[in-house]
Tab-separated table of N, CA, C and O in Angstrom:
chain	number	residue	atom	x	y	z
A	255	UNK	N	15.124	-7.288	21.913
A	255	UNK	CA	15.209	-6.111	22.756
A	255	UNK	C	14.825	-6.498	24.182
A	255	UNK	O	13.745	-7.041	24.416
A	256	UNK	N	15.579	-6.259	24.985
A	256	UNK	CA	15.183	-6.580	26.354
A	256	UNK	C	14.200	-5.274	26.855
A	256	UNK	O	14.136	-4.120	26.432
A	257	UNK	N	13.412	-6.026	28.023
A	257	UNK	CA	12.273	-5.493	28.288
A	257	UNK	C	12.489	-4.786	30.093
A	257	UNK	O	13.014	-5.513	30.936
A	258	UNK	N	12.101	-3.604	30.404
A	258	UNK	CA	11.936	-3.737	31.558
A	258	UNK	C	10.823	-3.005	32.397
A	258	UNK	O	10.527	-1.874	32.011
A	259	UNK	N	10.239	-3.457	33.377
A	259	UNK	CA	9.220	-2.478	34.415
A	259	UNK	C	9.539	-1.304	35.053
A	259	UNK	O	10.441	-1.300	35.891
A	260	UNK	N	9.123	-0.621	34.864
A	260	UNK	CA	9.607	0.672	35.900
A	260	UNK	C	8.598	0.813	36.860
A	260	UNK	O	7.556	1.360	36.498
A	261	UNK	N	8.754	0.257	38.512
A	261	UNK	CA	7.371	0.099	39.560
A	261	UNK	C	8.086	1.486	40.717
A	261	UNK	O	9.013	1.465	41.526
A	262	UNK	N	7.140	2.556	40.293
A	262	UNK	CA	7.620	3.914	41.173
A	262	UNK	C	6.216	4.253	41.418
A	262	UNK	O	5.509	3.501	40.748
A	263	UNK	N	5.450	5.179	42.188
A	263	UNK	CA	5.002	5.843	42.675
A	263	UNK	C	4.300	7.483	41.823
A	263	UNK	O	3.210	8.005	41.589
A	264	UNK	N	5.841	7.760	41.606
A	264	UNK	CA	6.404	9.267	41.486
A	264	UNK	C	6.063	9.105	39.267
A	264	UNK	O	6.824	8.470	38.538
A	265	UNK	N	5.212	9.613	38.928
A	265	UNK	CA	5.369	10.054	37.573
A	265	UNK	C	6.560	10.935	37.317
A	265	UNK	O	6.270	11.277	36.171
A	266	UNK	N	7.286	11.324	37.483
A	266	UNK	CA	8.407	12.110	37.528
A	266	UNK	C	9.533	10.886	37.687
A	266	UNK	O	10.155	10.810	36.628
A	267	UNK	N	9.867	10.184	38.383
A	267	UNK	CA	10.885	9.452	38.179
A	267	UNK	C	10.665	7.933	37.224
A	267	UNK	O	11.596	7.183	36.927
A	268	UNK	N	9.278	7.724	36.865
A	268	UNK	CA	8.863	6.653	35.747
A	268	UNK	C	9.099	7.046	34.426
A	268	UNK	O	9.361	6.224	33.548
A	269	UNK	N	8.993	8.711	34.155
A	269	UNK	CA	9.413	9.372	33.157
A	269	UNK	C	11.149	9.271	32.945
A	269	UNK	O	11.642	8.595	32.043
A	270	UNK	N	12.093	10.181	34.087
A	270	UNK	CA	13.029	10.322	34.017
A	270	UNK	C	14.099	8.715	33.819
A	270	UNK	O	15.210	8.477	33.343
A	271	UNK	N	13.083	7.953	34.438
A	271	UNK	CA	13.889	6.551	34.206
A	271	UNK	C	13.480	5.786	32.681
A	271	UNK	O	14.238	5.138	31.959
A	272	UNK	N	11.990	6.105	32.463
A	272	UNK	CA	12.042	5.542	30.770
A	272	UNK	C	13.017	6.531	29.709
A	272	UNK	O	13.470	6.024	28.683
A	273	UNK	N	13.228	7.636	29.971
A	273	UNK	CA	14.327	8.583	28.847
A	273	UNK	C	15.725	7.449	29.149
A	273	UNK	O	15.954	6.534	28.359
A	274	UNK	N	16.326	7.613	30.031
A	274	UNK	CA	17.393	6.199	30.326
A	274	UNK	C	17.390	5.560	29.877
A	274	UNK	O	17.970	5.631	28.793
A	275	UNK	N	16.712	4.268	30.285
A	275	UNK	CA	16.385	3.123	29.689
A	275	UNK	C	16.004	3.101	28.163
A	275	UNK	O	16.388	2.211	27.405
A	276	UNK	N	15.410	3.897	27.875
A	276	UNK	CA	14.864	3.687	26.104
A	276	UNK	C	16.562	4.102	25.399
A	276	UNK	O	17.092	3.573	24.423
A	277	UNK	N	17.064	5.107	26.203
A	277	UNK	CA	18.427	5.754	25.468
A	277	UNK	C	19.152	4.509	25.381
A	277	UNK	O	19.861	4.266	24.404
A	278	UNK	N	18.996	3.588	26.489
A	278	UNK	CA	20.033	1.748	26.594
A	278	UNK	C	19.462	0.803	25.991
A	278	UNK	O	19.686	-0.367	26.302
A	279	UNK	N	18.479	1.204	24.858
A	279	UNK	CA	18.135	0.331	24.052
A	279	UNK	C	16.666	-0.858	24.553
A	279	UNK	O	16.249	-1.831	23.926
A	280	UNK	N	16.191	-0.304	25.850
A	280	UNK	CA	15.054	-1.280	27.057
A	280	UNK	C	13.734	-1.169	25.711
A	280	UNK	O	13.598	-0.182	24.988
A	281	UNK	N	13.157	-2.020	25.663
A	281	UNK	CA	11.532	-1.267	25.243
A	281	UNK	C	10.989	-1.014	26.887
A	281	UNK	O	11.191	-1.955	27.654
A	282	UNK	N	10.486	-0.096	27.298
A	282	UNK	CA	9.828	0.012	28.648
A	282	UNK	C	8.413	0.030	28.954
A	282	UNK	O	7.697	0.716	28.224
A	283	UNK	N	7.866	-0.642	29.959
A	283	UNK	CA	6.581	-0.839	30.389
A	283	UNK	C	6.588	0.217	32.255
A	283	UNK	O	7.541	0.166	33.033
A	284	UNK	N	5.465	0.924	32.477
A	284	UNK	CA	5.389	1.632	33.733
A	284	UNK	C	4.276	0.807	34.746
A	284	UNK	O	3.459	-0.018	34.340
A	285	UNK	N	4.406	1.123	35.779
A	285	UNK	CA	3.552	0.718	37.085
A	285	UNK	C	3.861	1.494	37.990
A	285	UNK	O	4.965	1.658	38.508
A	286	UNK	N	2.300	2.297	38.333
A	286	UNK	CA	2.279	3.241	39.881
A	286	UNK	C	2.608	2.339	41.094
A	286	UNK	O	3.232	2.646	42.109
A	287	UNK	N	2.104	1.277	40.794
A	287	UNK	CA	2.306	0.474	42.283
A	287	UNK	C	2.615	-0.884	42.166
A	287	UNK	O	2.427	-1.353	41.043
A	288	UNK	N	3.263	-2.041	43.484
A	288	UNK	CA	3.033	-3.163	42.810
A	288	UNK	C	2.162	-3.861	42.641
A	288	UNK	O	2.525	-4.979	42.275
A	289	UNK	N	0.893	-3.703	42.758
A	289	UNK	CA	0.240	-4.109	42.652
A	289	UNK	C	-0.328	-4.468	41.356
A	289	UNK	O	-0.779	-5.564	41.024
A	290	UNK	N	-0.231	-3.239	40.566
A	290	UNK	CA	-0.382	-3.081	39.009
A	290	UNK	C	0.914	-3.887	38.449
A	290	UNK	O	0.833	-4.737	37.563
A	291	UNK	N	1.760	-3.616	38.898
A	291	UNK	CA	2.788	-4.654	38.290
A	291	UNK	C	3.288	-5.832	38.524
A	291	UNK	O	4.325	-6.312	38.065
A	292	UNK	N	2.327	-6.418	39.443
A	292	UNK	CA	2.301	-8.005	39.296
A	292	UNK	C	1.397	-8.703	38.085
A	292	UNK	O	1.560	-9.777	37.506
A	293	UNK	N	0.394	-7.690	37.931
A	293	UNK	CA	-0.303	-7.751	37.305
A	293	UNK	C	0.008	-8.064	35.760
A	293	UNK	O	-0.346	-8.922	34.950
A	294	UNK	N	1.037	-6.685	35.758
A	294	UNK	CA	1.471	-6.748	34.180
A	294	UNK	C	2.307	-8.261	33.954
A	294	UNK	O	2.155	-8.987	32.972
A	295	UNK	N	3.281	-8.554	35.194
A	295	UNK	CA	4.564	-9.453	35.274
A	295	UNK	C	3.398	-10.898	34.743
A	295	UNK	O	3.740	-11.926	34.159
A	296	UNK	N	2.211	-10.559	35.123
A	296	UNK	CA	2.066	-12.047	35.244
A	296	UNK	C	1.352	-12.218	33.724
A	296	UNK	O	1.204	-13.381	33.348
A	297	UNK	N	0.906	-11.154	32.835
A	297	UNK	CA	0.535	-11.101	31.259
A	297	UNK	C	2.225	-11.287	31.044
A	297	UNK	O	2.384	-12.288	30.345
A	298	UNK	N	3.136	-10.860	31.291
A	298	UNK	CA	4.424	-10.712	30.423
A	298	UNK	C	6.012	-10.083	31.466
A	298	UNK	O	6.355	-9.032	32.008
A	299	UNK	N	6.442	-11.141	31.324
A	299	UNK	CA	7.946	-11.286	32.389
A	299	UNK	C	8.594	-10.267	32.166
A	299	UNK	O	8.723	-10.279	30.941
A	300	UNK	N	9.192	-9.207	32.630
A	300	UNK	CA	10.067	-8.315	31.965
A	300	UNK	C	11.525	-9.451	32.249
A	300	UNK	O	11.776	-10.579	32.673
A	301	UNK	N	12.249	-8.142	31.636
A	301	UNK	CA	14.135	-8.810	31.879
A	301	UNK	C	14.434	-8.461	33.141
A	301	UNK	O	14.818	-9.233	34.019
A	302	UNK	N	14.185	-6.802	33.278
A	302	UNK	CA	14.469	-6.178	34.628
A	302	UNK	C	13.388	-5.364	34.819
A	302	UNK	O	12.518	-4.945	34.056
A	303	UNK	N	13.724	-5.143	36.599
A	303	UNK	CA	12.442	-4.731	37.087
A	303	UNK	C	13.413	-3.338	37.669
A	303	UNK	O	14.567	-3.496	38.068
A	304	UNK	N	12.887	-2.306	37.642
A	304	UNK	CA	13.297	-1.202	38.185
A	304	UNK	C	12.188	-0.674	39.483
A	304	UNK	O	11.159	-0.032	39.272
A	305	UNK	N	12.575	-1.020	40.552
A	305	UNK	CA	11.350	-1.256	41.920
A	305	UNK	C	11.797	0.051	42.725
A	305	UNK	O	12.924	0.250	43.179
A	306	UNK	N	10.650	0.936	42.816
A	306	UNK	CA	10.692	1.474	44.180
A	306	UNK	C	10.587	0.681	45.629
A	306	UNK	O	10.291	-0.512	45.693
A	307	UNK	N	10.854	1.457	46.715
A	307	UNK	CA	10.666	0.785	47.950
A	307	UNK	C	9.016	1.200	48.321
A	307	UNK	O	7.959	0.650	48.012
A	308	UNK	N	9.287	2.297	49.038
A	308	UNK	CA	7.751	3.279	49.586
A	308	UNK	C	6.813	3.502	48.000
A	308	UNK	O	7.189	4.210	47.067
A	309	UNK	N	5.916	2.927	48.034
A	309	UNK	CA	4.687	3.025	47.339
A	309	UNK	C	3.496	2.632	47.986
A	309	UNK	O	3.555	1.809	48.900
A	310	UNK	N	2.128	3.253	47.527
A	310	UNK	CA	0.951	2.962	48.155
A	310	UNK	C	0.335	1.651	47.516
A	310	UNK	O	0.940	1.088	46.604
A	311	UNK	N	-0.881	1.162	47.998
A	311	UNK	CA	-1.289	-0.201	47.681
A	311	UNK	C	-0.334	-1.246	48.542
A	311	UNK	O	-0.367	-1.701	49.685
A	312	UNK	N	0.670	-1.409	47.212
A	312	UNK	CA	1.734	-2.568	47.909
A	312	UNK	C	2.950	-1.721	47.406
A	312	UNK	O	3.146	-0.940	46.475
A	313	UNK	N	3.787	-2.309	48.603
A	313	UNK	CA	5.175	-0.929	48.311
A	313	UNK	C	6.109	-2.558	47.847
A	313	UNK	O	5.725	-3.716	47.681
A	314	UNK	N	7.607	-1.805	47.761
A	314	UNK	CA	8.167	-3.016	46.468
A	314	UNK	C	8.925	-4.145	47.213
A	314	UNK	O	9.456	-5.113	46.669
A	315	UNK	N	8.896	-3.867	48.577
A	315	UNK	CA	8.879	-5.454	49.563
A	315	UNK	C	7.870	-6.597	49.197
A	315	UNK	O	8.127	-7.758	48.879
A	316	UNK	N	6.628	-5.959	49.325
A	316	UNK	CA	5.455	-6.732	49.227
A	316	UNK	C	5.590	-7.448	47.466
A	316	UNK	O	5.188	-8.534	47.049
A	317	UNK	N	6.043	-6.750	47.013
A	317	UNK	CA	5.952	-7.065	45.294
A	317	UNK	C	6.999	-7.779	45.207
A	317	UNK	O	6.734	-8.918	44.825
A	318	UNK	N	8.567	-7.505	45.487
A	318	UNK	CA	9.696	-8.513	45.007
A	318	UNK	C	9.306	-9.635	45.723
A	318	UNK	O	9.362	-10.658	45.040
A	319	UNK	N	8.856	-9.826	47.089
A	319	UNK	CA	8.095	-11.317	47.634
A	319	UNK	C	7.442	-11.806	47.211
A	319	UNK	O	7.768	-12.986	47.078
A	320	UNK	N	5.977	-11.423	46.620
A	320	UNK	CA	5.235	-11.922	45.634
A	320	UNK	C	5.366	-12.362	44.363
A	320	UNK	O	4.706	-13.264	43.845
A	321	UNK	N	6.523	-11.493	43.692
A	321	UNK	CA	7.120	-11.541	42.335
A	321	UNK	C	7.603	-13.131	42.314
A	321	UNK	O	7.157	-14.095	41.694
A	322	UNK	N	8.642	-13.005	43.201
A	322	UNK	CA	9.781	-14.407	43.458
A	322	UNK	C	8.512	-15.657	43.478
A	322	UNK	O	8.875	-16.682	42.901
A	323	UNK	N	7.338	-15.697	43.957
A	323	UNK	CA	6.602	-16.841	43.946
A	323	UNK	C	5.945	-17.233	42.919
A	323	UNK	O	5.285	-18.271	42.975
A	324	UNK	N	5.995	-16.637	42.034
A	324	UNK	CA	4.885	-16.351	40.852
A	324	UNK	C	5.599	-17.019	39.432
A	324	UNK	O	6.271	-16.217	38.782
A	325	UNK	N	5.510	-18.363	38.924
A	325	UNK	CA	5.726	-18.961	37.551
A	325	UNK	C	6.693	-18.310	37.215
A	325	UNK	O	6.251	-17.169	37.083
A	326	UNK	N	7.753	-18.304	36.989
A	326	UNK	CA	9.128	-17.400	36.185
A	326	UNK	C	9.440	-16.360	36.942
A	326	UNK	O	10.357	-15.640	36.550
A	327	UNK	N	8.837	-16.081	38.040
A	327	UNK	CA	9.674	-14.783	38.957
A	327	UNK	C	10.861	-14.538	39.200
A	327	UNK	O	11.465	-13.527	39.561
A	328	UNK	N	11.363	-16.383	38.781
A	328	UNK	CA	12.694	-15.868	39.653
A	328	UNK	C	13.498	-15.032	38.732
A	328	UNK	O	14.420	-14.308	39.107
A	329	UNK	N	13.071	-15.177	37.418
A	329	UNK	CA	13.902	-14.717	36.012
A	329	UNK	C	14.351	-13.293	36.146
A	329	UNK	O	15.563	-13.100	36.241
A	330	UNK	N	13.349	-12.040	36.173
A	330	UNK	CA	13.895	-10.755	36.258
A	330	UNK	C	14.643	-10.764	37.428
A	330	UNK	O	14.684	-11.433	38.460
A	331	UNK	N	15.518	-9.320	36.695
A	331	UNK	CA	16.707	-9.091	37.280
A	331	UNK	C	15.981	-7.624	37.921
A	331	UNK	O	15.681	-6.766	37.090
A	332	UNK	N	15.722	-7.363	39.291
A	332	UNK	CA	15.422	-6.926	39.952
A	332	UNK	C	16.693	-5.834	40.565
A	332	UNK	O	17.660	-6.217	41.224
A	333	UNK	N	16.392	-4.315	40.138
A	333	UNK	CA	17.347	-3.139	40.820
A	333	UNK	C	16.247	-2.579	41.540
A	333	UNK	O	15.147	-2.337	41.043
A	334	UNK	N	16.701	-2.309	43.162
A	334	UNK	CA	15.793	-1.276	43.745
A	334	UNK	C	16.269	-0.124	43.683
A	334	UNK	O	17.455	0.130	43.476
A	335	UNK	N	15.137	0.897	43.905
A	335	UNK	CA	15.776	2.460	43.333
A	335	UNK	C	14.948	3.043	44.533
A	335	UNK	O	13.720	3.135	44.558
A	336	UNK	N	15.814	3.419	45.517
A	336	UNK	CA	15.556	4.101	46.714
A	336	UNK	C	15.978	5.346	47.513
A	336	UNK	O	17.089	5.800	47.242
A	337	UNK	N	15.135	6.059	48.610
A	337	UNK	CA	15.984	6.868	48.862
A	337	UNK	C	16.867	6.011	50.543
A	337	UNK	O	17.827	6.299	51.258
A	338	UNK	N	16.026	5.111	50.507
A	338	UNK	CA	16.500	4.491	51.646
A	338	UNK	C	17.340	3.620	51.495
A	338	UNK	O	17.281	2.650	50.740
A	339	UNK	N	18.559	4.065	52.546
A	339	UNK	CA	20.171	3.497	52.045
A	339	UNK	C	21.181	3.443	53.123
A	339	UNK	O	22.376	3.733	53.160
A	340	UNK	N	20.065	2.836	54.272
A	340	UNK	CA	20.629	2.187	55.654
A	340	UNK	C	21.192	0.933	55.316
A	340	UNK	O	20.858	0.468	54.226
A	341	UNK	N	21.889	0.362	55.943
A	341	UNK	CA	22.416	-1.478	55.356
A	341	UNK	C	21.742	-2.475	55.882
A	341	UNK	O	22.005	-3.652	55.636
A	342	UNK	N	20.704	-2.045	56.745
A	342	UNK	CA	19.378	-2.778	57.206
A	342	UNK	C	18.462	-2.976	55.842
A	342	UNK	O	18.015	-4.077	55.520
A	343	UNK	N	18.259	-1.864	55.144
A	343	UNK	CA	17.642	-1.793	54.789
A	343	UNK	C	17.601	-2.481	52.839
A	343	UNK	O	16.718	-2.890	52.086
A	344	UNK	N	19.166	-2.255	52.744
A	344	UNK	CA	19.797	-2.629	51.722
A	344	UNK	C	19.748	-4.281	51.794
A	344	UNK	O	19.373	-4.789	50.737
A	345	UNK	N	20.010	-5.054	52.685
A	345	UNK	CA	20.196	-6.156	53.387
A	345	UNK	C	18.896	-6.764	53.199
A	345	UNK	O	18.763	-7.804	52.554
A	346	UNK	N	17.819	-6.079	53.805
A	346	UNK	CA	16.385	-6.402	53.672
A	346	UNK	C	15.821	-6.786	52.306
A	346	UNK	O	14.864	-7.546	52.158
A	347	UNK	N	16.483	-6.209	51.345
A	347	UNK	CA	16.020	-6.091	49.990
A	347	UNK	C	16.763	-7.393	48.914
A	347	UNK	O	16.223	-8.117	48.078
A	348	UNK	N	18.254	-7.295	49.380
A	348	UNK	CA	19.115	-8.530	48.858
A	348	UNK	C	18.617	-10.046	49.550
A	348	UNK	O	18.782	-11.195	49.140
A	349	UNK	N	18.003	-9.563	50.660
A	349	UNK	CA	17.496	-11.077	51.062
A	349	UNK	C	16.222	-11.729	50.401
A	349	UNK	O	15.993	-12.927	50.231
A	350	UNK	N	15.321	-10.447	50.015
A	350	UNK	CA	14.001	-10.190	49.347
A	350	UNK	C	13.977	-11.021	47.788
A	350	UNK	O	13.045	-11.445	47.105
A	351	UNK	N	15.395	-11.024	47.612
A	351	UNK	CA	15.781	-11.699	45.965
A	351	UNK	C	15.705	-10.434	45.078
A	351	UNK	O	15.321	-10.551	43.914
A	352	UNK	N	16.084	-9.139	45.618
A	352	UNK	CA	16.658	-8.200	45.020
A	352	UNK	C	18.276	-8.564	44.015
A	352	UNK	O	19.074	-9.238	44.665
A	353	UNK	N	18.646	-8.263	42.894
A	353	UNK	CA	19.889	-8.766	42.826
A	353	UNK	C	20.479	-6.977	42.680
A	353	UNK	O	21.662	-6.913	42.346
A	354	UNK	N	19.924	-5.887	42.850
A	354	UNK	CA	21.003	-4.882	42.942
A	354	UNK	C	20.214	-3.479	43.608
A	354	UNK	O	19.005	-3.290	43.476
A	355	UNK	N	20.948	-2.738	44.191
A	355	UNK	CA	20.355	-1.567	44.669
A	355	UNK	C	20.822	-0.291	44.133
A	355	UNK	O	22.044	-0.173	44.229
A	356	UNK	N	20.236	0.675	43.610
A	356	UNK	CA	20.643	1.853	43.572
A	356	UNK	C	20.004	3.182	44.529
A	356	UNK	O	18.829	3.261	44.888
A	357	UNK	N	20.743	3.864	44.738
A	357	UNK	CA	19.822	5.507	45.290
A	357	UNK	C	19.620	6.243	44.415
A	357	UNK	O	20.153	6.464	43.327
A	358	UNK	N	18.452	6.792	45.181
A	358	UNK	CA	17.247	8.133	44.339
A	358	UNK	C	18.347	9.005	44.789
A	358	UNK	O	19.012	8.651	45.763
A	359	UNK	N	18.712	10.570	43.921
A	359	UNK	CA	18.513	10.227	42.824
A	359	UNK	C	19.642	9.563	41.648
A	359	UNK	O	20.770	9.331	42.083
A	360	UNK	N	19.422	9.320	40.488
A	360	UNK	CA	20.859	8.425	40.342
A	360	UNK	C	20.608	8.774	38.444
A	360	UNK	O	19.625	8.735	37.704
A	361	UNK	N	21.970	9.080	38.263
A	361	UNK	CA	21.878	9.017	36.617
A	361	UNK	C	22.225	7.994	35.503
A	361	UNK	O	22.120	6.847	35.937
A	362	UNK	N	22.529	8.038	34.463
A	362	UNK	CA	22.385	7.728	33.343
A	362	UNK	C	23.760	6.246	33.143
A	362	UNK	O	23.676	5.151	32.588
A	363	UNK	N	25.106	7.047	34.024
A	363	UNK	CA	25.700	6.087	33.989
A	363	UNK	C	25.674	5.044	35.548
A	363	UNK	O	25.898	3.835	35.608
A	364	UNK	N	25.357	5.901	36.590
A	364	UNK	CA	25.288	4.803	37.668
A	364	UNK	C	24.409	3.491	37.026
A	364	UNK	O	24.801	2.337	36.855
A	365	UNK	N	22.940	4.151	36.703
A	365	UNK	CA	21.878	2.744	36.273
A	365	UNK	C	23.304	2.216	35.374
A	365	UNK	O	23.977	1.309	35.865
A	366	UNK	N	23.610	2.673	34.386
A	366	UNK	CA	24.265	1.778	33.300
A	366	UNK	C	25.037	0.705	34.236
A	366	UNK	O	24.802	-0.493	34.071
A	367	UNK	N	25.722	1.026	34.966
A	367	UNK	CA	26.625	0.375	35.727
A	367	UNK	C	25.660	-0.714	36.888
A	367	UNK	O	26.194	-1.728	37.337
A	368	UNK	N	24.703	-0.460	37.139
A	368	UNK	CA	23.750	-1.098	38.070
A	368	UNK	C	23.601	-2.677	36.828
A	368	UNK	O	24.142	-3.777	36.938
A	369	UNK	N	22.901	-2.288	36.018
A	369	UNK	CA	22.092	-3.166	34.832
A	369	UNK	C	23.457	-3.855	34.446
A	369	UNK	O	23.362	-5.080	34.371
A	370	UNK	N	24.596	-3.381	34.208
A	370	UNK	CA	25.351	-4.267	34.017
A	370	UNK	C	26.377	-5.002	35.021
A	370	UNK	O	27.265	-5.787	34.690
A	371	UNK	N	26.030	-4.537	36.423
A	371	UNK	CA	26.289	-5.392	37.534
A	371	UNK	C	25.401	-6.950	37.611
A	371	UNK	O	25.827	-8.055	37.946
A	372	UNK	N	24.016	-6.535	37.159
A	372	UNK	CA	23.083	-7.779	36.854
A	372	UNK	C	23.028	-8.689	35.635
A	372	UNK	O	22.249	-9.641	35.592
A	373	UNK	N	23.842	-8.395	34.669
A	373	UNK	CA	24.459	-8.597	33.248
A	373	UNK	C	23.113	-8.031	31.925
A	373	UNK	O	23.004	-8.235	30.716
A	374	UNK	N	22.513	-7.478	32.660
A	374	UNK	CA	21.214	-6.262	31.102
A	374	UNK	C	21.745	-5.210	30.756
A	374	UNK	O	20.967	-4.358	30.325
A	375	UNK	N	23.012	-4.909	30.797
A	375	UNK	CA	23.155	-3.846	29.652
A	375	UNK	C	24.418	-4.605	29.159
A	375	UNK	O	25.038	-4.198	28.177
């Protein structure tokens, strides 16, 4: 069973994204911030990482940079889930070693189509 992080902020969209993901077969793990979820990454790699941008502590710039340095980082397949969806900003994130972006808010088949742009679903 592939595994993935859900790193949001918002209890409301860590919820609405584990109903998803568990429906696509994910076992799922949550994180308020990245900070907590470097944490988890570094007990246990997910497959994919489902990253907010804006979070407190460390928001998910600071985390996909840190992630990428860290023993097996490069492995997850990293979707950001944002409301920010300038091409600066999109750009910023693919350079970050993001491999896909989606916008807040987004359903059941966009993710499907995201995860299997990265080859996890």
């Amino acid at each position: 069973m592939k595994t993935c992080l859900i790193v949001d902020d918002s209890r409301v969209i860590r919820k609405v994204s584990r109903h998803l993901l568990e429906g696509m077969g994910f076992a799922v793990e949550e994180a308020a911030d990245g900070k907590i979820a470097l944490e988890q990454c570094e007990q246990q790699m997910p497959d994919v990482v489902l990253l907010d941008w804006n979070m407190p502590v460390m928001n998910g710039m600071e985390f996909i940079e840190t992630l990428r340095k860290l023993p097996g980082g490069d492995a997850p397949r990293v979707v950001f889930c944002t409301t920010e969806n300038d091409i600066e900003h999109i750009r910023a994130a693919i350079d970050a070693g993001a491999d896909e972006y989606v916008m807040k808010p987004f359903d059941r088949e966009t993710l499907h189509i995201k995860l299997q742009l990265v080859g996890m679903a």
